[in-house]
mmCIF file of C-alpha atoms in Angstrom:
data_model
loop_
_atom_site.group_PDB
_atom_site.id
_atom_site.type_symbol
_atom_site.label_atom_id
_atom_site.label_comp_id
_atom_site.label_asym_id
_atom_site.label_seq_id
_atom_site.Cartn_x
_atom_site.Cartn_y
_atom_site.Cartn_z
ATOM 1 C CA UNK A 1 4.435 -44.388 -47.596
ATOM 2 C CA UNK A 2 7.401 -44.221 -49.991
ATOM 3 C CA UNK A 3 8.576 -41.627 -52.457
ATOM 4 C CA UNK A 4 11.515 -40.979 -54.787
ATOM 5 C CA UNK A 5 13.699 -37.871 -54.594
ATOM 6 C CA UNK A 6 15.695 -36.973 -57.701
ATOM 7 C CA UNK A 7 19.335 -35.986 -57.158
ATOM 8 C CA UNK A 8 22.402 -35.542 -59.356
ATOM 9 C CA UNK A 9 23.381 -39.144 -58.644
ATOM 10 C CA UNK A 10 19.973 -40.394 -59.725
ATOM 11 C CA UNK A 11 16.735 -41.260 -57.942
ATOM 12 C CA UNK A 12 16.885 -41.849 -54.189
ATOM 13 C CA UNK A 13 14.213 -44.038 -52.604
ATOM 14 C CA UNK A 14 12.951 -43.131 -49.168
ATOM 15 C CA UNK A 15 10.278 -44.111 -46.650
ATOM 16 C CA UNK A 16 8.232 -41.779 -44.490
ATOM 17 C CA UNK A 17 7.254 -43.142 -41.084
ATOM 18 C CA UNK A 18 5.889 -41.802 -37.811
ATOM 19 C CA UNK A 19 8.142 -42.134 -34.761
ATOM 20 C CA UNK A 20 7.016 -40.758 -31.364
ATOM 21 C CA UNK A 21 4.551 -38.463 -33.107
ATOM 22 C CA UNK A 22 7.226 -37.069 -35.451
ATOM 23 C CA UNK A 23 7.333 -37.693 -39.171
ATOM 24 C CA UNK A 24 10.660 -39.161 -40.232
ATOM 25 C CA UNK A 25 12.129 -39.676 -43.669
ATOM 26 C CA UNK A 26 14.459 -42.641 -43.976
ATOM 27 C CA UNK A 27 16.691 -42.471 -47.036
ATOM 28 C CA UNK A 28 18.474 -45.568 -48.319
ATOM 29 C CA UNK A 29 21.774 -45.530 -46.461
ATOM 30 C CA UNK A 30 23.897 -46.741 -49.363
ATOM 31 C CA UNK A 31 22.830 -43.716 -51.415
ATOM 32 C CA UNK A 32 23.092 -40.828 -48.932
ATOM 33 C CA UNK A 33 24.128 -42.489 -45.691
ATOM 34 C CA UNK A 34 21.955 -40.325 -43.444
ATOM 35 C CA UNK A 35 18.529 -40.311 -41.766
ATOM 36 C CA UNK A 36 16.736 -36.989 -41.953
ATOM 37 C CA UNK A 37 13.548 -35.599 -40.517
ATOM 38 C CA UNK A 38 10.962 -34.908 -43.196
ATOM 39 C CA UNK A 39 11.378 -31.126 -42.901
ATOM 40 C CA UNK A 40 15.122 -31.342 -43.491
ATOM 41 C CA UNK A 41 15.155 -33.897 -46.305
ATOM 42 C CA UNK A 42 14.699 -31.489 -49.179
ATOM 43 C CA UNK A 43 17.008 -28.681 -47.997
ATOM 44 C CA UNK A 44 19.908 -30.807 -46.713
ATOM 45 C CA UNK A 45 21.716 -30.990 -50.059
ATOM 46 C CA UNK A 46 21.406 -27.258 -50.773
ATOM 47 C CA UNK A 47 22.587 -26.341 -47.253
ATOM 48 C CA UNK A 48 25.603 -28.615 -47.622
ATOM 49 C CA UNK A 49 26.445 -26.969 -50.935
ATOM 50 C CA UNK A 50 25.988 -23.441 -49.508
ATOM 51 C CA UNK A 51 28.184 -24.137 -46.483
ATOM 52 C CA UNK A 52 30.967 -25.270 -48.803
ATOM 53 C CA UNK A 53 30.677 -22.026 -50.760
ATOM 54 C CA UNK A 54 30.780 -19.988 -47.546
ATOM 55 C CA UNK A 55 33.927 -21.820 -46.417
ATOM 56 C CA UNK A 56 35.625 -21.178 -49.760
ATOM 57 C CA UNK A 57 34.611 -17.500 -49.588
ATOM 58 C CA UNK A 58 36.013 -17.177 -46.074
ATOM 59 C CA UNK A 59 39.299 -18.761 -47.189
ATOM 60 C CA UNK A 60 39.519 -16.326 -50.112
ATOM 61 C CA UNK A 61 38.913 -13.330 -47.807
ATOM 62 C CA UNK A 62 41.542 -14.587 -45.378
ATOM 63 C CA UNK A 63 44.095 -14.962 -48.172
ATOM 64 C CA UNK A 64 43.289 -11.446 -49.420
ATOM 65 C CA UNK A 65 43.811 -10.044 -45.907
ATOM 66 C CA UNK A 66 47.159 -11.849 -45.568
ATOM 67 C CA UNK A 67 48.333 -10.566 -48.953
ATOM 68 C CA UNK A 68 47.338 -6.985 -48.036
ATOM 69 C CA UNK A 69 49.109 -7.182 -44.673
ATOM 70 C CA UNK A 70 52.292 -8.564 -46.242
ATOM 71 C CA UNK A 71 52.204 -5.857 -48.927
ATOM 72 C CA UNK A 72 51.727 -3.142 -46.307
ATOM 73 C CA UNK A 73 54.611 -4.499 -44.232
ATOM 74 C CA UNK A 74 56.902 -4.503 -47.284
ATOM 75 C CA UNK A 75 55.889 -0.932 -48.124
ATOM 76 C CA UNK A 76 56.573 0.264 -44.553
ATOM 77 C CA UNK A 77 59.983 -1.421 -44.540
ATOM 78 C CA UNK A 78 60.839 0.125 -47.892
ATOM 79 C CA UNK A 79 59.896 3.613 -46.647
ATOM 80 C CA UNK A 80 61.920 3.130 -43.458
ATOM 81 C CA UNK A 81 64.980 2.123 -45.468
ATOM 82 C CA UNK A 82 64.590 4.668 -48.270
ATOM 83 C CA UNK A 83 64.183 7.706 -45.977
ATOM 84 C CA UNK A 84 67.669 7.597 -44.419
ATOM 85 C CA UNK A 85 69.195 6.537 -47.751
ATOM 86 C CA UNK A 86 67.698 9.547 -49.542
ATOM 87 C CA UNK A 87 68.819 11.875 -46.728
ATOM 88 C CA UNK A 88 72.359 10.508 -47.011
ATOM 89 C CA UNK A 89 72.432 10.823 -50.800
ATOM 90 C CA UNK A 90 70.910 14.318 -50.863
ATOM 91 C CA UNK A 91 72.816 15.663 -47.980
#
């Protein structure tokens, strides 16, 4: 049995076969380069896209945390330096 899956790159031909009692979907290797089980064939592209978004979100959160920590360190250093300076000037 064969069917065609539509993707952004165009139609992808595939064959469904039975191997050791398990249905398998074989996608043309030059188009996607992967063999998937029939259950995974339709969700593979969306999972790949979602994992990329999660990685980018994690990178953004990490950068935000680094920026906050650097800002806090600068503020603490400024307070430590300004306290004695103000005491000297006022006193």
